[in-house]
PDB file of C-alpha atoms in Angstrom:
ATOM      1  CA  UNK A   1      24.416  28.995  13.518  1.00 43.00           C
ATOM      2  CA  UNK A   2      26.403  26.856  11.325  1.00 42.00           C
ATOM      3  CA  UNK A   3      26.274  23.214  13.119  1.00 44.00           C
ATOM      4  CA  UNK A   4      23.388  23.727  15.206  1.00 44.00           C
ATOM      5  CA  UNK A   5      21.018  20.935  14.428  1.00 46.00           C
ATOM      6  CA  UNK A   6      21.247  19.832  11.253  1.00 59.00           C
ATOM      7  CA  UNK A   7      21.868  22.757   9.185  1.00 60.00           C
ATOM      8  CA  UNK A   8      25.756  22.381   9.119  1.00 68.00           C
ATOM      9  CA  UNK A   9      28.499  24.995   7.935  1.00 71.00           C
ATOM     10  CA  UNK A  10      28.785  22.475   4.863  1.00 68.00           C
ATOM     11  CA  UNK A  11      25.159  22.730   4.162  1.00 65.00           C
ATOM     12  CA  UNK A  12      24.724  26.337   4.870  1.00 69.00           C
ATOM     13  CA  UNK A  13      27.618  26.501   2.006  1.00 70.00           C
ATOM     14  CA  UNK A  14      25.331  24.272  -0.565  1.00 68.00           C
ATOM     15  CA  UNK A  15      22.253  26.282   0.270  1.00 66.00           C
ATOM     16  CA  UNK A  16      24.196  29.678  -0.965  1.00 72.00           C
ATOM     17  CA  UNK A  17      25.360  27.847  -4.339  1.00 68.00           C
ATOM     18  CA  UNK A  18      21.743  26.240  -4.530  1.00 65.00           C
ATOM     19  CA  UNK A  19      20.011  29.707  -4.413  1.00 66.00           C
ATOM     20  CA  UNK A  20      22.693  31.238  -7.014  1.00 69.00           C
ATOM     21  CA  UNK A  21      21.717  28.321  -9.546  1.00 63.00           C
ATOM     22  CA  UNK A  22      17.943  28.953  -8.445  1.00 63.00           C
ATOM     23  CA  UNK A  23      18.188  32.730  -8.892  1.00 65.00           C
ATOM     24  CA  UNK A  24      20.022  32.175 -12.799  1.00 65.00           C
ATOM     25  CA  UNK A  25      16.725  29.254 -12.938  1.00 62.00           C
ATOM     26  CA  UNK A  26      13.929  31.799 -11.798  1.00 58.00           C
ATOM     27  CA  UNK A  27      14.704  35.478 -12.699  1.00 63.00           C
ATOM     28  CA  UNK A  28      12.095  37.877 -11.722  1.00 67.00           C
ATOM     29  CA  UNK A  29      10.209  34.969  -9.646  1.00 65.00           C
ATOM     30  CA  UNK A  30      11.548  34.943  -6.051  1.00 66.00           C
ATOM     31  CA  UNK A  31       9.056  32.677  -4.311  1.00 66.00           C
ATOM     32  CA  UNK A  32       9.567  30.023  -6.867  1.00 63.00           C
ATOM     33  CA  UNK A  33      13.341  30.592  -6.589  1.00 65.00           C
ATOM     34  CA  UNK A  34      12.731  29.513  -2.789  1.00 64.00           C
ATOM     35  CA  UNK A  35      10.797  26.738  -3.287  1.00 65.00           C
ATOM     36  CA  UNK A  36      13.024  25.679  -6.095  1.00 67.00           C
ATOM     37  CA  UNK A  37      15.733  25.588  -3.232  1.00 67.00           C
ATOM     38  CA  UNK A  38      14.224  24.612  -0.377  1.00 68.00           C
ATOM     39  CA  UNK A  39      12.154  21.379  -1.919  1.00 72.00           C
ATOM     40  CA  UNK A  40      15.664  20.320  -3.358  1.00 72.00           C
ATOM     41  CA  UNK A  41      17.070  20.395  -0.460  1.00 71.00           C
ATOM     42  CA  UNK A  42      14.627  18.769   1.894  1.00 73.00           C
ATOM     43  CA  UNK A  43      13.712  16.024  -0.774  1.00 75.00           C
ATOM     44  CA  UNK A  44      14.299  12.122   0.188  1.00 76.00           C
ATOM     45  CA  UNK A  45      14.817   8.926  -1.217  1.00 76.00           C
ATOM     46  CA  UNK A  46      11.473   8.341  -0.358  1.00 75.00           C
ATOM     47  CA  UNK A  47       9.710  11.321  -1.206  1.00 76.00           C
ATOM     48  CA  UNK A  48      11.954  13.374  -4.023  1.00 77.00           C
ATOM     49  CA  UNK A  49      10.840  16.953  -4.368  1.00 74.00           C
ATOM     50  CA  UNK A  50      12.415  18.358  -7.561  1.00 76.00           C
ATOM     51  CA  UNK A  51       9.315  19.257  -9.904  1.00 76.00           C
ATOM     52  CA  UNK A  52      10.885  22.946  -9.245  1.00 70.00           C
ATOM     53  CA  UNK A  53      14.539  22.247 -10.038  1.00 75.00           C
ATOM     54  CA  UNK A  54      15.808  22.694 -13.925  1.00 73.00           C
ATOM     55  CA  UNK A  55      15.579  19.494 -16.155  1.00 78.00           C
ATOM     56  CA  UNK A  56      17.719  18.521 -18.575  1.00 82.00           C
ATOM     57  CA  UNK A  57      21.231  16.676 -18.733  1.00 86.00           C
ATOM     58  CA  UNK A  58      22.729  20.077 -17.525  1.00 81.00           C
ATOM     59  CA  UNK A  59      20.378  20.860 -14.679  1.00 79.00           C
ATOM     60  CA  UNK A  60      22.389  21.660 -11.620  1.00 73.00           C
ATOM     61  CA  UNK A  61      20.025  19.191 -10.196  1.00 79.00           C
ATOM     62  CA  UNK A  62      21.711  15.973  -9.821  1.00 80.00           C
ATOM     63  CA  UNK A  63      18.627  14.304  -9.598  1.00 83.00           C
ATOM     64  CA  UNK A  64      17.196  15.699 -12.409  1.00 84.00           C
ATOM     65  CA  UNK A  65      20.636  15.300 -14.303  1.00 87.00           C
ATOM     66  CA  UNK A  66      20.416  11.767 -13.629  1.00 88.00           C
ATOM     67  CA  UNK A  67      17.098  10.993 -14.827  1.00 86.00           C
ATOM     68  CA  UNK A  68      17.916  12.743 -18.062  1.00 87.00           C
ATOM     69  CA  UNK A  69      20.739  10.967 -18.366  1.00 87.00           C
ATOM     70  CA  UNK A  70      19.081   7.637 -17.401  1.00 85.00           C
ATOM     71  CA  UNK A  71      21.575   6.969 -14.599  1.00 86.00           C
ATOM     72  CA  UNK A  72      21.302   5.394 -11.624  1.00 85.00           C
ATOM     73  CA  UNK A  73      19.304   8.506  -9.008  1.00 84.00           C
ATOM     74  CA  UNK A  74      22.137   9.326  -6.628  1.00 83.00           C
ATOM     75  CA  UNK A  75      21.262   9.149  -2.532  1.00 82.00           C
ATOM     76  CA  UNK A  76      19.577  12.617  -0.920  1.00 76.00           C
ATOM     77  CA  UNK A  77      21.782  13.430   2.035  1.00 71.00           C
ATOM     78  CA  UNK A  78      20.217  16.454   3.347  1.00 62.00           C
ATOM     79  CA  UNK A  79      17.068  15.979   5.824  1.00 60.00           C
ATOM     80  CA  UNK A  80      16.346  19.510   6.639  1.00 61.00           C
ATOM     81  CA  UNK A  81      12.696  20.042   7.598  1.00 60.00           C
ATOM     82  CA  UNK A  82       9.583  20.979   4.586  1.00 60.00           C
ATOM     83  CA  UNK A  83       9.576  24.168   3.329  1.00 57.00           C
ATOM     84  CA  UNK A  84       7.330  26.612   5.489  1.00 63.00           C
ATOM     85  CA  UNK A  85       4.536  27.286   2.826  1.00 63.00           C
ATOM     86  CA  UNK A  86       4.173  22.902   2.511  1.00 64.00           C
ATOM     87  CA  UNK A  87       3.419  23.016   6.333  1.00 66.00           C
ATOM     88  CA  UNK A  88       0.702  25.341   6.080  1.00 74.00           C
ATOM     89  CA  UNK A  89      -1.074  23.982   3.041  1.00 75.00           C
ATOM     90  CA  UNK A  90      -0.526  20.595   4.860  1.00 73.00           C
ATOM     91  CA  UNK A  91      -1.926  22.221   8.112  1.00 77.00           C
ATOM     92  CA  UNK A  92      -5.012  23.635   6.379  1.00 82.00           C
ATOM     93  CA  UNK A  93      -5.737  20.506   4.496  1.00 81.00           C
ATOM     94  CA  UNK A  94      -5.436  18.515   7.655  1.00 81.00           C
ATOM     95  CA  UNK A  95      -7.748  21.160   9.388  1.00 82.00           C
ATOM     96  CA  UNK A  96     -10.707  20.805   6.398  1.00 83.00           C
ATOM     97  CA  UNK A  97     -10.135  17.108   7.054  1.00 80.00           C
ATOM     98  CA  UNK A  98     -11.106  17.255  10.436  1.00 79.00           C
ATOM     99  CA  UNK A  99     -14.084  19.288   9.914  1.00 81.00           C
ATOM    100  CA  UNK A 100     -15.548  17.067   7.108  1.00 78.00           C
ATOM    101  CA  UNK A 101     -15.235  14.624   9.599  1.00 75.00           C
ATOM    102  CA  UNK A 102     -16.536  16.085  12.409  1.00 77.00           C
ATOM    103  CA  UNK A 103     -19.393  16.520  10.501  1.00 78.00           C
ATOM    104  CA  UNK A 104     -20.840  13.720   9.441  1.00 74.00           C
ATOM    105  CA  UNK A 105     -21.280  10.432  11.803  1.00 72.00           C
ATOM    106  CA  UNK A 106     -19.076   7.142  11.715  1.00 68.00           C
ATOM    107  CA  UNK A 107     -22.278   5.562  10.820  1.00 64.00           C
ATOM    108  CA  UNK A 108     -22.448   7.836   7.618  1.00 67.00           C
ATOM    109  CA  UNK A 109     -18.946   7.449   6.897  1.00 65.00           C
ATOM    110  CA  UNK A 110     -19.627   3.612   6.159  1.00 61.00           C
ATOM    111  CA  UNK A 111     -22.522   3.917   4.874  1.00 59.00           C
ATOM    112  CA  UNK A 112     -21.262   6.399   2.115  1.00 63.00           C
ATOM    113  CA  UNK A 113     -17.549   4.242   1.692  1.00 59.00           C
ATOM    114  CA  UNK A 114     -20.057   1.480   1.276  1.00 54.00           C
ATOM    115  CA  UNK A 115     -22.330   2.981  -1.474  1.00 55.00           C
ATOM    116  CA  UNK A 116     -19.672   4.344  -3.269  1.00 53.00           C
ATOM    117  CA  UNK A 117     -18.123   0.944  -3.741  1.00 49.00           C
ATOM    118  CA  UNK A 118     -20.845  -0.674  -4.845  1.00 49.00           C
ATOM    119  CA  UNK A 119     -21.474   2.162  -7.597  1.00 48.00           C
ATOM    120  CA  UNK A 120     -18.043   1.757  -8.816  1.00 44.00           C
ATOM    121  CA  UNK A 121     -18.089  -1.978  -8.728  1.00 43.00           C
ATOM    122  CA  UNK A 122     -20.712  -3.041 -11.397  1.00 40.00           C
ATOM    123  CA  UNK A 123     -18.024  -4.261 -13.894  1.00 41.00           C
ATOM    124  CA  UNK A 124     -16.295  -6.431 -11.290  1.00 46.00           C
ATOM    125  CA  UNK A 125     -19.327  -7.191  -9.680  1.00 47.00           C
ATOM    126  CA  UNK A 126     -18.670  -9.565  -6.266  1.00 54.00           C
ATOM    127  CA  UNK A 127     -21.637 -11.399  -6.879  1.00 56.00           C
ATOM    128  CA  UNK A 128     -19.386 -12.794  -9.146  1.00 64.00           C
ATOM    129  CA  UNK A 129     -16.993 -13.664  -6.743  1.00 66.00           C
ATOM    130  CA  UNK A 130     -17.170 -17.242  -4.700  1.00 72.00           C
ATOM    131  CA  UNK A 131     -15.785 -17.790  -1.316  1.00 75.00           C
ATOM    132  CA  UNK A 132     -15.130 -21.147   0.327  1.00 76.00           C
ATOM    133  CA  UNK A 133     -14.579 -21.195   4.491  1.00 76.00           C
ATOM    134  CA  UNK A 134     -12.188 -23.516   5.080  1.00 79.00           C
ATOM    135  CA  UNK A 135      -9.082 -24.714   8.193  1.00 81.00           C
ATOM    136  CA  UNK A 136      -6.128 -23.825   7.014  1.00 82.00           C
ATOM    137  CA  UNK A 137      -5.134 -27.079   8.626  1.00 85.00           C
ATOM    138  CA  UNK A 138      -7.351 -28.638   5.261  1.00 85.00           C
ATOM    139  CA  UNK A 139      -5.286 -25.960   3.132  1.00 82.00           C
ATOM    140  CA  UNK A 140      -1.879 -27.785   4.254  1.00 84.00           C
ATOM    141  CA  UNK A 141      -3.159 -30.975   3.728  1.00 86.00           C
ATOM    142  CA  UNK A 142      -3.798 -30.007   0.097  1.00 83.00           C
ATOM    143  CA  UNK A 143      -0.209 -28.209  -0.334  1.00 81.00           C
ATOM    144  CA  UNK A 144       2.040 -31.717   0.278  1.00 82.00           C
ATOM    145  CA  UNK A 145       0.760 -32.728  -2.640  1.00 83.00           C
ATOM    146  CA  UNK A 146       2.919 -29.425  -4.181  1.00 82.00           C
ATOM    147  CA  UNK A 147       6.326 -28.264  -3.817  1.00 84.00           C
ATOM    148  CA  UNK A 148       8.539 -25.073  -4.003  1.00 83.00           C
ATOM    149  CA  UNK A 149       9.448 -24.105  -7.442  1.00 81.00           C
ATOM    150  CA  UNK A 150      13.195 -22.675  -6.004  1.00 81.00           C
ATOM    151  CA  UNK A 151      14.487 -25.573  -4.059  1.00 83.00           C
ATOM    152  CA  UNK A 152      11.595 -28.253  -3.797  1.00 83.00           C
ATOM    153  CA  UNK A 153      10.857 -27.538  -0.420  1.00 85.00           C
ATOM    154  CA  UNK A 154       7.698 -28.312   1.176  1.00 86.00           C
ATOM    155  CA  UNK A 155       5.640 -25.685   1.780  1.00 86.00           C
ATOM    156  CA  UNK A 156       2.222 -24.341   3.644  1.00 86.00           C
ATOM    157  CA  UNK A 157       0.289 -21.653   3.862  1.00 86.00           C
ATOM    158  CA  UNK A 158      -0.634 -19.154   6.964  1.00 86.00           C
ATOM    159  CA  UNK A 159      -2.789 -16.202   8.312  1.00 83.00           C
ATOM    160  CA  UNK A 160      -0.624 -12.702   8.787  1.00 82.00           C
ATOM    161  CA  UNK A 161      -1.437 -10.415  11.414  1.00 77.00           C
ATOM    162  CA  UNK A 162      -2.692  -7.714   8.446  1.00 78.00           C
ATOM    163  CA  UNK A 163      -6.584  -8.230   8.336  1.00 76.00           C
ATOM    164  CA  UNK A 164      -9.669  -5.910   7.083  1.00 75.00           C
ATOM    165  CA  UNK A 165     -12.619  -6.963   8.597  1.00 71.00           C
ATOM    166  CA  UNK A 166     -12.779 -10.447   6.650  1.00 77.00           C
ATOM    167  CA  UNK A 167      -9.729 -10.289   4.059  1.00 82.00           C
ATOM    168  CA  UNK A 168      -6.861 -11.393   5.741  1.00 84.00           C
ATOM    169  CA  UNK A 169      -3.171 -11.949   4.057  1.00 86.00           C
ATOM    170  CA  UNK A 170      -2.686 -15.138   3.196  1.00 87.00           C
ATOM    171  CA  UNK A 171       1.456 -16.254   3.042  1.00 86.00           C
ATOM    172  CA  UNK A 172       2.840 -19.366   1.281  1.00 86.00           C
ATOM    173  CA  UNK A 173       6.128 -20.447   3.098  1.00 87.00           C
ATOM    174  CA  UNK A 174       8.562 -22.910   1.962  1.00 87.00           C
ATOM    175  CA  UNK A 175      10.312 -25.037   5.653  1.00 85.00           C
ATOM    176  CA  UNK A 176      13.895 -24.266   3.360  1.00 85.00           C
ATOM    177  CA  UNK A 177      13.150 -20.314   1.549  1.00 82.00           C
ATOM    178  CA  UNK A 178      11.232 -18.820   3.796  1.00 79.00           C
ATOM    179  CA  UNK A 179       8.569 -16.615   2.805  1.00 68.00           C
ATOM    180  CA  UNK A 180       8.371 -17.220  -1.066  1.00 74.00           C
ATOM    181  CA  UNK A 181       4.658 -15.005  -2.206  1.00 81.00           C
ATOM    182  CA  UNK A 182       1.524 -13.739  -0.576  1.00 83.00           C
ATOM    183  CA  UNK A 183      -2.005 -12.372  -0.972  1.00 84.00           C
ATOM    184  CA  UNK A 184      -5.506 -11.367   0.421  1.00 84.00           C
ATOM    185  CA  UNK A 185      -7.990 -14.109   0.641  1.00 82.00           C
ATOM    186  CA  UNK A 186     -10.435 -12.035  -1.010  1.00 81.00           C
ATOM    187  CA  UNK A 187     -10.250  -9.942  -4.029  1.00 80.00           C
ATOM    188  CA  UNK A 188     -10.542  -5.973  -3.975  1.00 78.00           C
ATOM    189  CA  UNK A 189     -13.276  -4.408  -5.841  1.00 74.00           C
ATOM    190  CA  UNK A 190     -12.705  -1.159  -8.123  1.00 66.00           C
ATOM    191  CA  UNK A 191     -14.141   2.018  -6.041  1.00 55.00           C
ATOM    192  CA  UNK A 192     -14.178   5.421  -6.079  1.00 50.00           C
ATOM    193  CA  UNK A 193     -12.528   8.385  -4.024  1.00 47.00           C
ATOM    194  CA  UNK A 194      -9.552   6.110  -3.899  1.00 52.00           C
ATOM    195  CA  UNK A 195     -11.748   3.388  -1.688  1.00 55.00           C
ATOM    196  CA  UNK A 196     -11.344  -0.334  -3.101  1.00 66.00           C
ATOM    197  CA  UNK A 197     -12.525  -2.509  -0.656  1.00 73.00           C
ATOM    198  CA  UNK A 198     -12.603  -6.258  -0.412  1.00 77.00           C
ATOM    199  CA  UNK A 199     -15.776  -8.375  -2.091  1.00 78.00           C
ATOM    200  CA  UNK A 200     -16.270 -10.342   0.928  1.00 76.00           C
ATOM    201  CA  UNK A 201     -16.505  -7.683   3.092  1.00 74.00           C
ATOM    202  CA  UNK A 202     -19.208  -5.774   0.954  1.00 73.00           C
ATOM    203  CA  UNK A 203     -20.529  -9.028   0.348  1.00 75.00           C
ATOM    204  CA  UNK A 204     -21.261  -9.377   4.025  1.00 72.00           C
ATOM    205  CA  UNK A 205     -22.177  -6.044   4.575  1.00 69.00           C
ATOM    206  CA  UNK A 206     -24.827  -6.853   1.670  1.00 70.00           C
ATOM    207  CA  UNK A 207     -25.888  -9.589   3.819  1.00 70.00           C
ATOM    208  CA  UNK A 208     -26.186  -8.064   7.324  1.00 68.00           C
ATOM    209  CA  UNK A 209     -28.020  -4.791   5.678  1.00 64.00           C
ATOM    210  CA  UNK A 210     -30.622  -7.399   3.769  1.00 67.00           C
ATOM    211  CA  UNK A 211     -31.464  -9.102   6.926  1.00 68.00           C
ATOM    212  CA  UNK A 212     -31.809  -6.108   8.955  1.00 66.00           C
ATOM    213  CA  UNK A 213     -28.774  -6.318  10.826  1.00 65.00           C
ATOM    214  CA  UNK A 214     -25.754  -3.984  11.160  1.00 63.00           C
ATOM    215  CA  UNK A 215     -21.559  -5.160  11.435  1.00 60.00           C
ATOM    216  CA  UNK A 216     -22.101  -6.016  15.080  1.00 67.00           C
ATOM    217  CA  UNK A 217     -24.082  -8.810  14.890  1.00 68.00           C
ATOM    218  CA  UNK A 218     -21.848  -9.759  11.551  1.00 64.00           C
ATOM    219  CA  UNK A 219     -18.865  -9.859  14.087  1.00 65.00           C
ATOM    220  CA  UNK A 220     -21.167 -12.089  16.259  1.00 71.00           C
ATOM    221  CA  UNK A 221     -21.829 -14.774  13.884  1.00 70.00           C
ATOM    222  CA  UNK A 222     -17.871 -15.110  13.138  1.00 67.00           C
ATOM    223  CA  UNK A 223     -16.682 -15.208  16.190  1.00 68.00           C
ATOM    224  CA  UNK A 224     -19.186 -17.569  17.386  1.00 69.00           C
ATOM    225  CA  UNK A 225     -17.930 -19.555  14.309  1.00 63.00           C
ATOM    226  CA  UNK A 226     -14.315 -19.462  15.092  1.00 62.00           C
ATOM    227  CA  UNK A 227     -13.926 -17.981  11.569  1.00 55.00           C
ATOM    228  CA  UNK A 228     -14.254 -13.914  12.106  1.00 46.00           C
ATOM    229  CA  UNK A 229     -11.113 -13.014   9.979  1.00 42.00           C
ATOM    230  CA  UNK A 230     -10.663 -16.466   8.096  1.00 42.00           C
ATOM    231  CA  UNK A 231     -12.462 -16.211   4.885  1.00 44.00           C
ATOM    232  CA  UNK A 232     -10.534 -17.629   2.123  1.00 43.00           C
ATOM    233  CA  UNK A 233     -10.872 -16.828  -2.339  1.00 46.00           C
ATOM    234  CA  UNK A 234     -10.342 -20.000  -3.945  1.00 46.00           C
ATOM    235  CA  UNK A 235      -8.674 -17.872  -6.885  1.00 51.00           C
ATOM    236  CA  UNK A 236      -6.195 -16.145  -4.622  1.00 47.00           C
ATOM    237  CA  UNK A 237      -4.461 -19.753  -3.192  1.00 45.00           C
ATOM    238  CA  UNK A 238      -4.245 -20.606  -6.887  1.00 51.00           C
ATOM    239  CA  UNK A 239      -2.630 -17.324  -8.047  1.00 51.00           C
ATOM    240  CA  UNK A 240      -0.176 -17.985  -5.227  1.00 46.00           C
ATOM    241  CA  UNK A 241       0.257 -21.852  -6.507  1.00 47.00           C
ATOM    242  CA  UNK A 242       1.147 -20.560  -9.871  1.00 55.00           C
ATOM    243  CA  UNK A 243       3.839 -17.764  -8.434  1.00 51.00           C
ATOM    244  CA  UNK A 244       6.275 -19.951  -6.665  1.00 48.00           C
ATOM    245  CA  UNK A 245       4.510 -23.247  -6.153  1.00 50.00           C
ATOM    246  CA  UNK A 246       4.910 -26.224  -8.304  1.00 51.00           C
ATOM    247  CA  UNK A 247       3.384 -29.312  -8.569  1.00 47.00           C
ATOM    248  CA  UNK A 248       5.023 -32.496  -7.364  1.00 42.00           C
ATOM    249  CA  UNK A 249       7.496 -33.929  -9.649  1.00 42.00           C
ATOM    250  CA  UNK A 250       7.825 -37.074  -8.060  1.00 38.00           C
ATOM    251  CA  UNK A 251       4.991 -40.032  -7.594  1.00 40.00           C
ATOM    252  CA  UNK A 252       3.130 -39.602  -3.821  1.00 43.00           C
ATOM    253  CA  UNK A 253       3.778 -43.247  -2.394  1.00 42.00           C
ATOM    254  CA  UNK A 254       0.684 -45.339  -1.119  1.00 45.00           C
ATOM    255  CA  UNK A 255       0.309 -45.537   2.535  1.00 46.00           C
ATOM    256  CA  UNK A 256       0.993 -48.714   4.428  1.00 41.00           C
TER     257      UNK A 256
END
């Protein structure tokens, strides 16, 4: 057993001293004594699992030790798999998932992710929002006229390959740092159930739906225009301007 996989002879040893510290941690309580063990031990850096384990700045949690102690968190070594009883819950919660799902249409879906934004979107309203559609060629015209704040670098702004219907990622890059700052070319509207969608996209949804027309024929128009995932929030290129862009210090000579 012991080296098979990743449960080690070492590891099979800190397992026994974790469940003698759970046991002295959970008397009379034997299921939370396991999970007390087995989250600790199959926590991450990325995902720490020690709700379960003792707090305090004697806890036999190191994790938890640390954060009492306001140290730096020390690295999770072990990567044994979740505990059994997180598999299922994850399994059934996955399975009620895809029956919601299968139950109502793709057209519904939308229509309902729509609705619900719009509800939840009357104090930021994106009526109040105005868009401009405009090259980015133009854009980079306007930014040698401005220079990185870091080394005073020339700089210019692209399209990344992230894009949500018409909110694409904007990035400022300097020819001598690099990437310096990004952000979407439209703002995102406050939603509900954890949807918070982009104002020009329900601004254009808003459109299609008030002319009679669904996304298709939204898609159409753009990409007849050359401009289906270019739309561009004057406010977003000057939060970016602020972040790490300066103005130039220096007097732009005449051309001859």
């Amino acid at each position: 057993m012991g080296g098979k996989g990743r449960l080690t002879q070492g590891l099979i040893k800190k397992l026994t001293n974790y469940y003698g510290w759970a046991i002295k941690s959970h008397p009379n309580d034997v299921p939370g004594m396991e999970r007390a063990t087995y989250y600790h031990v199959t926590s991450t850096d990325q995902e720490p699992h020690h709700d379960l384990c003792p707090s305090g700045t004697d806890s036999w949690c190191l994790h938890n030790r640390a954060l009492a102690k306001g140290e730096p968190l020390p690295p999770h070594k072990h990567k044994l798999p979740p505990h059994p009883a997180e598999l299922q819950e994850n399994a059934r919660n996955a399975e009620a998932k895809l029956q919601e799902l299968a139950s109502t249409s793709a057209t519904k879906r939308k229509q309902d992710r729509l609705a619900a934004a719009g509800d939840g979107a009357a104090a930021d309203s994106p009526d109040n929002v105005s868009f401009v559609v405009v090259s980015l060629d133009s854009v980079n015209d306007l930014l040698r006229c401005v220079k990185c704040k870091t080394c005073g670098g020339d700089v210019n702004i692209s399209k990344c390959d992230r894009e949500y219907g018409l909110a694409v990622k904007l990035l400022i890059t300097c020819v001598n740092c690099g990437d310096i700052s990004s952000a979407w070319s439209s703002p995102r509207v406050a939603g509900d159930q954890n949807i918070n969608p982009f104002s020009v996209n329900i601004l254009a949804a808003r459109a299609m739906q008030g002319t009679g027309n669904r996304q298709t024929a939204l898609n159409d128009i753009f990409s007849a225009m050359n401009i289906s995932h270019r739309g561009l929030h004057i406010e977003d290129v000057a939060k970016l301007r602020k972040k790490k862009i300066g103005r130039l210090q220096w007097p732009v000579l005449p051309r001859s």
